[in-house]
N, C-alpha and C. Protein backbone atom coordinates (compact mmCIF):
# COMPACT_ATOMS: atom_id res chain seq x y z
N MET A 1 57.55 19.45 -17.22
CA MET A 1 57.15 18.45 -16.41
C MET A 1 57.61 18.26 -15.21
N TYR A 2 56.43 18.00 -14.41
CA TYR A 2 57.14 17.34 -12.68
C TYR A 2 57.73 16.35 -12.36
N ASP A 3 58.71 15.94 -11.67
CA ASP A 3 59.15 14.97 -11.31
C ASP A 3 58.76 14.56 -9.93
N ALA A 4 58.42 13.08 -10.11
CA ALA A 4 57.69 12.38 -8.66
C ALA A 4 59.26 12.07 -7.76
N SER A 5 58.51 12.78 -6.55
CA SER A 5 59.68 12.34 -5.67
C SER A 5 58.98 11.62 -4.82
N PHE A 6 59.88 10.71 -4.02
CA PHE A 6 58.93 9.81 -2.86
C PHE A 6 58.65 10.34 -1.54
N SER A 7 59.29 11.32 -1.53
CA SER A 7 58.32 12.38 -0.01
C SER A 7 56.53 13.21 -0.12
N GLY A 8 56.78 13.34 -1.91
CA GLY A 8 55.49 14.07 -2.54
C GLY A 8 54.49 12.78 -2.67
N ILE A 9 54.87 11.79 -2.77
CA ILE A 9 53.68 10.56 -3.06
C ILE A 9 53.78 10.12 -2.01
N LEU A 10 54.33 10.20 -1.09
CA LEU A 10 54.42 9.87 0.65
C LEU A 10 53.39 10.79 1.33
N ARG A 11 53.50 12.21 0.93
CA ARG A 11 52.55 13.03 1.77
C ARG A 11 51.15 13.10 1.20
N THR A 12 51.15 12.78 -0.30
CA THR A 12 49.92 12.16 -1.13
C THR A 12 48.99 11.60 -0.51
N ILE A 13 49.49 10.18 -0.10
CA ILE A 13 49.09 8.94 0.51
C ILE A 13 48.59 9.28 2.16
N LEU A 14 49.27 10.06 2.32
CA LEU A 14 49.30 10.38 3.92
C LEU A 14 47.94 11.60 3.66
N ILE A 15 47.94 12.17 3.22
CA ILE A 15 46.94 13.12 3.10
C ILE A 15 45.14 12.28 2.53
N ILE A 16 45.41 11.46 1.97
CA ILE A 16 44.18 10.42 1.58
C ILE A 16 44.22 9.60 2.59
N LEU A 17 44.57 9.13 3.56
CA LEU A 17 44.69 8.55 4.45
C LEU A 17 43.95 9.07 5.75
N LEU A 18 44.39 10.19 5.77
CA LEU A 18 44.21 11.39 6.98
C LEU A 18 42.66 11.76 6.73
N ILE A 19 42.25 11.79 5.19
CA ILE A 19 40.70 12.54 5.21
C ILE A 19 39.87 10.78 5.37
N TYR A 20 40.58 9.90 4.98
CA TYR A 20 39.54 8.67 4.82
C TYR A 20 39.39 8.58 6.26
N PHE A 21 40.11 8.57 7.53
CA PHE A 21 39.55 8.04 8.63
C PHE A 21 39.12 9.02 9.45
N GLY A 22 39.27 10.65 9.06
CA GLY A 22 38.88 11.89 9.42
C GLY A 22 37.30 11.42 9.37
N LEU A 23 37.10 10.82 7.74
CA LEU A 23 35.21 11.19 7.66
C LEU A 23 34.82 9.70 8.45
N LYS A 24 35.69 8.69 8.46
CA LYS A 24 35.41 7.51 9.01
C LYS A 24 34.87 7.90 10.62
N ILE A 25 35.37 8.78 11.07
CA ILE A 25 35.29 9.04 12.45
C ILE A 25 34.26 10.14 12.71
N LEU A 26 34.05 10.68 11.73
CA LEU A 26 33.25 11.53 11.70
C LEU A 26 31.92 11.29 11.74
N PHE A 27 31.59 10.06 10.52
CA PHE A 27 30.40 9.65 10.30
C PHE A 27 30.22 8.94 11.08
N ARG A 28 30.88 8.17 12.17
CA ARG A 28 30.40 7.01 12.99
C ARG A 28 29.80 7.78 14.43
N PHE A 29 30.36 9.51 14.49
CA PHE A 29 29.75 9.93 15.58
C PHE A 29 28.35 10.92 15.03
N LEU A 30 28.32 11.17 13.80
CA LEU A 30 27.51 12.16 13.25
C LEU A 30 26.18 11.43 12.73
N GLY A 31 26.48 10.19 12.07
CA GLY A 31 25.82 9.13 11.67
C GLY A 31 24.17 8.47 12.45
N PRO A 32 24.85 8.44 13.44
CA PRO A 32 23.07 8.05 14.14
C PRO A 32 22.70 9.33 14.54
N ILE A 33 23.14 10.45 15.10
CA ILE A 33 22.31 12.01 14.94
C ILE A 33 21.79 12.40 13.43
N ILE A 34 22.64 11.89 12.57
CA ILE A 34 21.75 11.87 11.09
C ILE A 34 20.28 11.00 11.12
N LEU A 35 20.78 9.94 11.26
CA LEU A 35 20.03 8.64 11.11
C LEU A 35 18.04 8.89 11.82
N ARG A 36 18.62 9.82 13.29
CA ARG A 36 18.03 9.85 13.76
C ARG A 36 16.95 10.67 13.71
N TYR A 37 16.98 12.51 12.94
CA TYR A 37 16.44 12.96 12.46
C TYR A 37 15.82 12.38 11.15
N PHE A 38 16.49 11.53 10.43
CA PHE A 38 15.36 11.76 9.52
C PHE A 38 14.45 10.28 10.02
N MET A 39 14.40 9.63 10.37
CA MET A 39 13.50 8.94 11.44
C MET A 39 12.45 9.58 11.74
N LYS A 40 12.86 10.59 12.42
CA LYS A 40 12.13 11.34 13.04
C LYS A 40 11.07 11.82 12.51
N LYS A 41 11.65 12.51 11.27
CA LYS A 41 10.96 12.84 10.26
C LYS A 41 9.93 12.37 9.27
N MET A 42 10.11 11.14 9.34
CA MET A 42 9.72 10.11 8.77
C MET A 42 8.40 10.07 9.24
N GLY A 43 8.77 9.67 10.74
CA GLY A 43 7.48 9.04 11.45
C GLY A 43 6.92 9.96 11.65
N LYS A 44 6.69 11.21 11.96
CA LYS A 44 6.17 12.64 11.24
C LYS A 44 5.06 12.48 10.44
N LYS A 45 6.04 12.17 9.28
CA LYS A 45 4.97 12.32 7.89
C LYS A 45 4.10 11.20 7.96
N PHE A 46 4.36 9.80 8.34
CA PHE A 46 3.42 8.78 8.27
C PHE A 46 2.57 8.95 9.43
N GLN A 47 2.20 9.48 10.36
CA GLN A 47 1.73 9.93 11.49
C GLN A 47 0.59 10.77 10.89
N ASP A 48 1.00 12.01 10.41
CA ASP A 48 0.28 12.94 9.83
C ASP A 48 -0.77 12.40 8.58
N GLN A 49 -0.43 11.37 7.88
CA GLN A 49 -1.21 10.65 6.69
C GLN A 49 -2.27 9.79 7.73
N PHE A 50 -1.66 8.86 8.36
CA PHE A 50 -2.50 8.11 9.13
C PHE A 50 -3.89 9.05 9.76
N ASN A 51 -3.23 10.18 10.92
CA ASN A 51 -4.24 10.76 11.38
C ASN A 51 -5.03 11.50 10.37
N GLN A 52 -4.96 11.69 8.76
CA GLN A 52 -5.69 12.58 7.96
C GLN A 52 -6.73 11.52 7.59
N TYR A 53 -6.78 9.97 7.48
CA TYR A 53 -7.78 9.16 7.09
C TYR A 53 -8.42 8.90 8.16
N GLN A 54 -8.15 8.91 9.69
CA GLN A 54 -8.79 8.54 10.80
C GLN A 54 -9.65 9.62 11.60
N LYS A 55 -9.73 10.81 10.79
CA LYS A 55 -10.42 12.08 10.88
C LYS A 55 -11.99 11.45 10.75
N PRO A 56 -12.95 11.28 11.49
CA PRO A 56 -14.34 11.36 11.25
C PRO A 56 -15.03 12.69 10.74
N THR A 57 -15.72 12.53 9.61
CA THR A 57 -16.40 13.38 8.86
C THR A 57 -17.56 14.16 10.14
N ALA A 58 -18.04 15.13 10.11
CA ALA A 58 -18.89 15.03 11.13
C ALA A 58 -20.20 15.80 10.24
N GLU A 59 -21.12 14.88 10.82
CA GLU A 59 -22.32 14.45 9.89
C GLU A 59 -23.58 15.03 10.83
N LYS A 60 -24.70 15.08 10.25
CA LYS A 60 -25.83 15.98 11.43
C LYS A 60 -26.10 14.53 11.61
N GLU A 61 -26.86 14.74 13.80
CA GLU A 61 -27.35 13.78 14.45
C GLU A 61 -28.91 13.42 13.61
N GLY A 62 -28.59 11.65 13.18
CA GLY A 62 -29.80 11.15 13.01
C GLY A 62 -29.41 10.93 11.66
N LYS A 63 -28.79 11.04 10.77
CA LYS A 63 -28.83 11.29 9.45
C LYS A 63 -27.88 9.76 9.17
N VAL A 64 -28.75 9.01 8.44
CA VAL A 64 -28.00 7.71 7.61
C VAL A 64 -27.30 7.49 6.22
N SER A 65 -26.24 7.40 6.49
CA SER A 65 -25.67 6.82 5.13
C SER A 65 -24.93 5.76 5.50
N ILE A 66 -25.29 5.11 4.36
CA ILE A 66 -24.85 3.79 3.35
C ILE A 66 -23.75 3.84 2.27
N GLU A 67 -22.53 3.62 2.72
CA GLU A 67 -21.45 3.47 2.07
C GLU A 67 -21.26 1.55 1.13
N LYS A 68 -21.34 1.55 -0.21
CA LYS A 68 -21.66 0.43 -0.97
C LYS A 68 -19.83 0.11 -1.43
N LYS A 69 -19.07 -0.99 -1.11
CA LYS A 69 -17.92 -1.35 -1.39
C LYS A 69 -18.46 -1.95 -2.88
N PRO A 70 -17.55 -1.12 -3.85
CA PRO A 70 -18.07 -2.12 -5.56
C PRO A 70 -17.65 -3.26 -5.89
N GLN A 71 -18.12 -3.75 -5.99
CA GLN A 71 -18.13 -5.45 -6.05
C GLN A 71 -16.70 -5.55 -7.25
N LYS A 72 -16.01 -6.62 -6.38
CA LYS A 72 -14.68 -6.98 -7.45
C LYS A 72 -15.43 -7.92 -8.25
N GLY A 73 -14.65 -8.28 -9.34
CA GLY A 73 -15.11 -9.49 -10.47
C GLY A 73 -15.93 -9.06 -11.63
N ARG A 74 -15.98 -10.08 -12.39
CA ARG A 74 -17.18 -9.73 -13.53
C ARG A 74 -18.49 -10.30 -13.11
N LYS A 75 -18.66 -8.62 -13.75
CA LYS A 75 -20.19 -9.02 -13.84
C LYS A 75 -20.86 -9.67 -15.13
N SER A 76 -21.77 -10.93 -15.29
CA SER A 76 -22.01 -11.37 -16.00
C SER A 76 -23.78 -11.17 -16.35
N ASN A 77 -23.84 -10.61 -18.24
CA ASN A 77 -24.81 -10.21 -18.23
C ASN A 77 -25.71 -11.60 -18.71
N LYS A 78 -26.65 -11.42 -18.43
CA LYS A 78 -27.49 -13.03 -18.85
C LYS A 78 -28.42 -12.54 -19.85
N ASP A 79 -28.44 -11.32 -20.89
CA ASP A 79 -28.89 -11.35 -22.01
C ASP A 79 -28.28 -11.94 -23.30
N VAL A 80 -26.83 -11.91 -23.04
CA VAL A 80 -26.05 -12.07 -23.85
C VAL A 80 -26.14 -13.24 -24.73
N GLY A 81 -26.45 -14.19 -23.97
CA GLY A 81 -26.29 -15.89 -24.09
C GLY A 81 -25.49 -16.75 -23.64
N GLU A 82 -26.11 -17.97 -24.01
CA GLU A 82 -25.29 -18.84 -23.62
C GLU A 82 -23.56 -19.57 -24.24
N TYR A 83 -22.50 -19.75 -23.61
CA TYR A 83 -21.49 -20.10 -24.15
C TYR A 83 -21.53 -21.27 -24.82
N ILE A 84 -21.22 -21.64 -26.14
CA ILE A 84 -20.94 -22.67 -26.80
C ILE A 84 -19.51 -22.97 -27.32
N ASP A 85 -19.07 -24.26 -26.24
CA ASP A 85 -17.84 -25.06 -26.92
C ASP A 85 -17.45 -25.33 -28.32
N TYR A 86 -16.50 -25.11 -28.79
CA TYR A 86 -16.14 -25.28 -30.45
C TYR A 86 -14.89 -25.97 -30.73
N GLU A 87 -14.42 -26.65 -31.62
CA GLU A 87 -13.28 -27.04 -31.79
C GLU A 87 -13.01 -27.19 -33.04
N GLU A 88 -11.94 -26.57 -33.87
CA GLU A 88 -11.24 -26.38 -34.75
C GLU A 88 -11.49 -27.26 -35.99
N ILE A 89 -11.66 -27.16 -36.60
CA ILE A 89 -11.90 -28.42 -37.96
C ILE A 89 -10.15 -28.31 -39.27
N ASP A 90 -9.27 -28.87 -39.42
CA ASP A 90 -8.30 -29.01 -39.75
C ASP A 90 -8.62 -29.32 -41.55
């Protein structure tokens, strides 16, 4: 078995604190650089997606095309019949 000594415990605590504060200082300087890199990368990705939808399709001059949006909502069929309200009888 190992015996715990005061100097060993103190050395372990100092190493942990040194690593903690070292990483804290390192991330303080490198954090904004890393964040800026990822923001540029995401901005470029969004810009590419936006430009993909903005490119007009090349059509012949004089050609007419009509694009209709699908109608939202429910279509009623007049041939089905009329609605009859009813009550339940106990």
